[in-house]
Coordinates of C-alpha atoms in Angstrom, one line a residue:
X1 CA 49.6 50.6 142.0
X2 CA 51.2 47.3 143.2
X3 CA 54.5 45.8 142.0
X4 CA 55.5 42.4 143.1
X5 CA 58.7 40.8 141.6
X6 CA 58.2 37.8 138.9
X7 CA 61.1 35.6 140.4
X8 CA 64.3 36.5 141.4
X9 CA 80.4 58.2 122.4
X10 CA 78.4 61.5 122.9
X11 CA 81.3 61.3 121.8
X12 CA 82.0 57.6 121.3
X13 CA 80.7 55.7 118.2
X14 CA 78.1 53.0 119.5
X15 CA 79.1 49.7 117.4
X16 CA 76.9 47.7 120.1
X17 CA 73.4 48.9 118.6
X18 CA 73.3 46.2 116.9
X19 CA 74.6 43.6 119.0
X20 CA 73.3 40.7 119.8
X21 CA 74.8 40.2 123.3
X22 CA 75.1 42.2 126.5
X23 CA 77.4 44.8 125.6
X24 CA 79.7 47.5 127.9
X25 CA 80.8 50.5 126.3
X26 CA 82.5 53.7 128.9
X27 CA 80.8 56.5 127.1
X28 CA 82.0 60.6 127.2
X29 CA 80.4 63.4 126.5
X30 CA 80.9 67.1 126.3
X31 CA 79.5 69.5 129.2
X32 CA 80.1 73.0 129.7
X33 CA 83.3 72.7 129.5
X34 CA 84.1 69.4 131.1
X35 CA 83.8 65.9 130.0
X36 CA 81.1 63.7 131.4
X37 CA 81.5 59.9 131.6
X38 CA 79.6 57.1 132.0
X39 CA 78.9 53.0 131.7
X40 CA 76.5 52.3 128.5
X41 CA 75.3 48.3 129.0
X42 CA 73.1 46.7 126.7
X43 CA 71.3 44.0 127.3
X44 CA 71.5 41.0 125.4
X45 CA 69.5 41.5 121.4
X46 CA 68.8 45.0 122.6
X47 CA 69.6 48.2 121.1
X48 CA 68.8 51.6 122.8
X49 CA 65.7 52.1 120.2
X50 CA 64.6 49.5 123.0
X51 CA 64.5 51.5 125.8
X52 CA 67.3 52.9 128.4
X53 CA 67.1 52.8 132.3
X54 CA 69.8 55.9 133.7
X55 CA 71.1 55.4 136.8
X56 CA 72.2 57.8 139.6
X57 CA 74.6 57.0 142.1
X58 CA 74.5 59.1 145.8
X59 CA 76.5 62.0 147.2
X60 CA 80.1 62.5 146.6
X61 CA 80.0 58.9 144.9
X62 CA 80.6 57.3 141.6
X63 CA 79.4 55.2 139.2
X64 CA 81.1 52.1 139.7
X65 CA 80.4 51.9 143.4
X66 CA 78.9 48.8 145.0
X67 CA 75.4 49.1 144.5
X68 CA 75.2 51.0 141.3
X69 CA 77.5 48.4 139.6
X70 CA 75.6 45.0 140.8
X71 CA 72.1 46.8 140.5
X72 CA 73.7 47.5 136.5
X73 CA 74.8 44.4 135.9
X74 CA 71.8 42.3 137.5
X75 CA 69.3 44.5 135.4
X76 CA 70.8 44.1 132.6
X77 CA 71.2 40.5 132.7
X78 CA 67.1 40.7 133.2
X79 CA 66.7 42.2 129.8
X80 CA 67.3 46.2 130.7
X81 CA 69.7 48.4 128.6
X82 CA 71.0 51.0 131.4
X83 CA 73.6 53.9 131.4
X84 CA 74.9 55.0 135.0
X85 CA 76.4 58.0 135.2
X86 CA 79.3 59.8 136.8
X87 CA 78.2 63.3 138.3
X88 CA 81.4 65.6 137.6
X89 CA 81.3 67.5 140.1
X90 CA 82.6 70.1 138.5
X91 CA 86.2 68.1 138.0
X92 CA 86.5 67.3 134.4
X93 CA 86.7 63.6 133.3
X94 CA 86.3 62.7 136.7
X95 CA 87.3 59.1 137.7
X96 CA 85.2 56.4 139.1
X97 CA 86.7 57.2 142.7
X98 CA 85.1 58.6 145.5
X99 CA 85.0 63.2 146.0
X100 CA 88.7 63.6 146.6
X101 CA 87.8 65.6 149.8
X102 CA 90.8 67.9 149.3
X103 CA 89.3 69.4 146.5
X104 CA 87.1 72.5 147.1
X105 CA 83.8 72.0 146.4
X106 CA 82.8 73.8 143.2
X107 CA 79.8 72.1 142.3
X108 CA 75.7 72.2 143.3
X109 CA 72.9 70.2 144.2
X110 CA 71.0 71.8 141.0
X111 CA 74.3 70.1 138.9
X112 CA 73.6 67.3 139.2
X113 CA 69.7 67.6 137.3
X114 CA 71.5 69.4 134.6
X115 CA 74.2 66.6 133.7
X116 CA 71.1 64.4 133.8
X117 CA 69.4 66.4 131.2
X118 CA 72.8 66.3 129.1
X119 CA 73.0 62.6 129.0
X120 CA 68.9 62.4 128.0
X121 CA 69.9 64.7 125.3
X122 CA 72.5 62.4 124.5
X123 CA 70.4 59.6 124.4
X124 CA 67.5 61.5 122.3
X125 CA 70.9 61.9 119.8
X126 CA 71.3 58.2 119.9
X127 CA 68.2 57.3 119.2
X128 CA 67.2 55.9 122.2
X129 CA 63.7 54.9 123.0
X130 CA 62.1 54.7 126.3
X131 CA 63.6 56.1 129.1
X132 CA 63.6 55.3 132.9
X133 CA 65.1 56.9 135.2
X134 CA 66.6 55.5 139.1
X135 CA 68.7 57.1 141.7
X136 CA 69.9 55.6 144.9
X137 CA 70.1 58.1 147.9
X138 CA 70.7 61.7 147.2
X139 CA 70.8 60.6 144.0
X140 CA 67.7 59.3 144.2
X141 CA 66.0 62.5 145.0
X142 CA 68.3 64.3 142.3
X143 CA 66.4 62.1 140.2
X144 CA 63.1 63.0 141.5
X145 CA 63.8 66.4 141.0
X146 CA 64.7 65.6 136.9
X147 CA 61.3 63.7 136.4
X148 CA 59.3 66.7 138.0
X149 CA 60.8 69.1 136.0
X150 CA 60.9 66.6 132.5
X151 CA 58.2 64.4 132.9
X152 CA 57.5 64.2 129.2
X153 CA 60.7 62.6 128.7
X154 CA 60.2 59.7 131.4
X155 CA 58.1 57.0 131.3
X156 CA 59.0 55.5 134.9
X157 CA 61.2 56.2 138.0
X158 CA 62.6 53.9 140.5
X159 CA 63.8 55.7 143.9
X160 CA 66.1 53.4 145.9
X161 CA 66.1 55.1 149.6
X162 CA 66.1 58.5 148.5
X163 CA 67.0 61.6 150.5
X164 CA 64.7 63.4 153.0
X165 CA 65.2 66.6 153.9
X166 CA 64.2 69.2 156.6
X167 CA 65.9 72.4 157.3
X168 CA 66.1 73.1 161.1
X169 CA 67.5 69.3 160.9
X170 CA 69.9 70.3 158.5
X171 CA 71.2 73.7 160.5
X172 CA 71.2 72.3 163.5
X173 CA 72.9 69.1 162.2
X174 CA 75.6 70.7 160.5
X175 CA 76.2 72.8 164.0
X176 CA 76.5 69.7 165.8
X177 CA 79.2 68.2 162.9
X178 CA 81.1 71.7 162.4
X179 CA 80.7 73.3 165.8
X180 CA 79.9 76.5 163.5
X181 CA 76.7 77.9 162.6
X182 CA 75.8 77.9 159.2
X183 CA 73.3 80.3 158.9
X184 CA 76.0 82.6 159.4
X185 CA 78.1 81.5 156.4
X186 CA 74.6 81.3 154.7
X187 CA 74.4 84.8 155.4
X188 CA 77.8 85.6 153.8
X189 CA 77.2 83.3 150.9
X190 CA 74.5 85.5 150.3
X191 CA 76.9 89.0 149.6
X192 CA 79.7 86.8 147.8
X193 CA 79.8 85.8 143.9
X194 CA 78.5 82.4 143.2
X195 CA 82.0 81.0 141.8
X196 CA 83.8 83.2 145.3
X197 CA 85.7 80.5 147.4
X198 CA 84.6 80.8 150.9
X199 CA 88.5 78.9 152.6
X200 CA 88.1 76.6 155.3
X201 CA 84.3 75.9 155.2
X202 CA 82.9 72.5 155.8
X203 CA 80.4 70.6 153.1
X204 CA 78.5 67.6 153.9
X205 CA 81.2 65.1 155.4
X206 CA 84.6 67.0 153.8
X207 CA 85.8 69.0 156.9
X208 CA 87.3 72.7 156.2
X209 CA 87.6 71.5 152.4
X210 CA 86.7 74.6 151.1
X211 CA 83.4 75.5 149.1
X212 CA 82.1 78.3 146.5
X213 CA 79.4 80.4 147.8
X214 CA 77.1 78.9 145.3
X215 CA 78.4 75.1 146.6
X216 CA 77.3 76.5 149.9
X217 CA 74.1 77.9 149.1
X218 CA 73.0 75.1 146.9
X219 CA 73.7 72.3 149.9
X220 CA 72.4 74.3 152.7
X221 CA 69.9 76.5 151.6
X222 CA 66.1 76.3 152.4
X223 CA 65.1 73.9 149.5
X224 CA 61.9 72.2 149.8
X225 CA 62.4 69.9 147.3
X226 CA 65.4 68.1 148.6
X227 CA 62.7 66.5 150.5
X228 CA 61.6 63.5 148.0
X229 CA 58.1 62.7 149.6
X230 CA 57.6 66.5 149.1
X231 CA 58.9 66.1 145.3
X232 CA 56.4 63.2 144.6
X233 CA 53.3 64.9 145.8
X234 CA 53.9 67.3 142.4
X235 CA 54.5 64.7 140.0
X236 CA 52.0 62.5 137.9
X237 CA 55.1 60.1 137.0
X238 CA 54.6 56.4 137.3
X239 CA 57.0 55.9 140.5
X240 CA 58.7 53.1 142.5
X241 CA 60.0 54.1 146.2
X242 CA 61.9 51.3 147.5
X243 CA 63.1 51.3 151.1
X244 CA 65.2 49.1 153.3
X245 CA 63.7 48.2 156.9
X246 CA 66.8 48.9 158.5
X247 CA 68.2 52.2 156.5
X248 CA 69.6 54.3 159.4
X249 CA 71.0 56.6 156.9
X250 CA 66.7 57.9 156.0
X251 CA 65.5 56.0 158.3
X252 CA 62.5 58.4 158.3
X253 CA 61.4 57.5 154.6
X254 CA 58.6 54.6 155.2
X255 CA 57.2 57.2 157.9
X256 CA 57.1 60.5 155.4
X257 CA 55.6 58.5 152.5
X258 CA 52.6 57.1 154.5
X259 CA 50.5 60.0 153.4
X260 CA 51.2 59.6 150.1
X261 CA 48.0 58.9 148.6
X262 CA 48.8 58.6 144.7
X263 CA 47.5 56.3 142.6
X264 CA 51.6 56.5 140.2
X265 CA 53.5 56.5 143.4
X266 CA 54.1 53.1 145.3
X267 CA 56.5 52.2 148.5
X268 CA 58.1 48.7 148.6
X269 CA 59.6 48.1 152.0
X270 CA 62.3 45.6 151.9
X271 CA 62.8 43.4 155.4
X272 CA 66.5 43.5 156.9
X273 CA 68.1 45.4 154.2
X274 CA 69.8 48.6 155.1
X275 CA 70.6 52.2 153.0
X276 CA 73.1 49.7 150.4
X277 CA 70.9 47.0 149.5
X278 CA 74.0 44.3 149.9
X279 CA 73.7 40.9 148.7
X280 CA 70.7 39.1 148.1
X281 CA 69.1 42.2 149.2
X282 CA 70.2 43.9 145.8
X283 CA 68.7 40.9 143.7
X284 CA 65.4 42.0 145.4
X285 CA 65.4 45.5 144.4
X286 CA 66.4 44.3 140.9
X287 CA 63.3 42.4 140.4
X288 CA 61.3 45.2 141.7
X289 CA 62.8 47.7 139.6
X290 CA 62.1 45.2 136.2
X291 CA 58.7 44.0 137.4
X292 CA 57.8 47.7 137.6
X293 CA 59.6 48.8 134.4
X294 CA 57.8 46.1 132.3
X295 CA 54.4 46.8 134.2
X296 CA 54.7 50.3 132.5

């Protein structure tokens, strides 16, 4: 398949249905105790019965960062309703902000494809009509990892840099960080409760924050599918990878998807731009992702 660009709630009580400009509504809904949030934009003369694009922002982030708020507000000045999301983390109502790396980590990887499910629910609720689905670094393989397992709910998916994964990189990466060997904690993990703190431990780039067992296990266990090349060789999904030439951050991405020989998955290499798509670089991927959305 070949994409080229054309040219450069629920809780709260949705009044903008039937608007006939872009409207911005902070939506909230109810999530296993928590509160979820998130940024509802419609495009202008759209309602959600038109079709919805989700968006997923990357690890320990938010919603309102850099590249998921200009990638919102670009696509839906092109004509796209979207709803970006902020993953909890297991902190209820959490704020826009950056993980408060004081705060234990509580959460999982495997979170993250639940709140996702929660929001689509939300959406079926609301009436919504076509869904797509994008994710921008972990995220973006989070997002993957929705589509595979609820592919009758989405009708396209748009992967800005997602994550790769291997696991002796990840070990021995997280001995060279920590100075500790993880396998060990792994091990101990492994004999505690899920929700058991495990004091002092380090996960992903929050030193000795503290992490449940569960936290620990999710991020550092052998996971095959936190690779996302590995995630798109399962899955019949019409599917955009976009990459950035200089992305030091998966800088292996172009390299694992060469052997990707499926006809609904296509890679879009983007010259210069790195893992954040700043700039003029984010009005490219925008195009992309509406070419490819209206292509479907």
């Amino acid at each position: 398949m070949q994409f080229l660009p054309k040219a450069i709630a629920g809780i709260l009580m949705l009044t903008a249905l039937n608007a006939s400009v872009a409207q911005a509504e902070q939506v909230q809904i109810p999530f296993n105790g928590l509160t979820l949030n998130a940024n509802l934009e419609l495009a202008e003369d759209k309602t959600l019965a038109d079709g919805v694009l989700l968006l997923l922002h990357g690890t320990l982030a938010h919603n309102e960062m850099e590249i998921i708020a200009t990638l919102q507000e670009l696509i839906v000045d092109a004509g796209v309703s979207t709803l970006a999301i902020n993953l909890s983390y297991s902190i209820d109502n959490r704020e826009s902000t950056m993980y408060d790396c004081a705060v234990p980590a509580r959460h999982t990887m495997q979170d993250a494809v639940a709140e996702m499910e929660a929001w689509q629910n939300w959406l079926d609720g609301q009436g919504a009509g076509d869904r797509w689905v994008m994710g921008h670094s972990r995220g973006g393989n989070q997002t993957s990892q929705y589509t595979l397992a609820h592919q009758d709910k989405v009708k396209g998916q748009i992967l800005l840099a997602p994550a790769t994964w291997d696991y002796k990189y990840t070990i021995d990466g997280y001995q060279k960080r920590y100075g500790t060997s993880v396998t060990d904690l792994l091990d101990k993990a492994k004999t505690l409760a899920p929700d058991t703190m495990m004091d002092g431990v380090s996960v992903v780039y929050c030193e000795k924050s503290g992490a449940t067992a569960g936290a620990m296990l999710s991020y550092y266990g052998n996971y095959p599918n936190y690779d996302t090349p590995h995630v798109l060789a399962q899955t019949e999904t019409p599917t955009l990878v976009i990459a950035g030439s200089k992305d030091t951050v998966v800088d292996d991405l172009p390299q694992k998807m060469e052997g990707m020989n499926k006809e609904n998955v296509e890679l879009v290499v983007i010259d210069d731009a790195d893992h954040f798509f700043r700039d003029l670089f984010a009005d490219e991927v925008a195009e992309y992702a509406v070419d490819f959305i209206e292509s479907l």
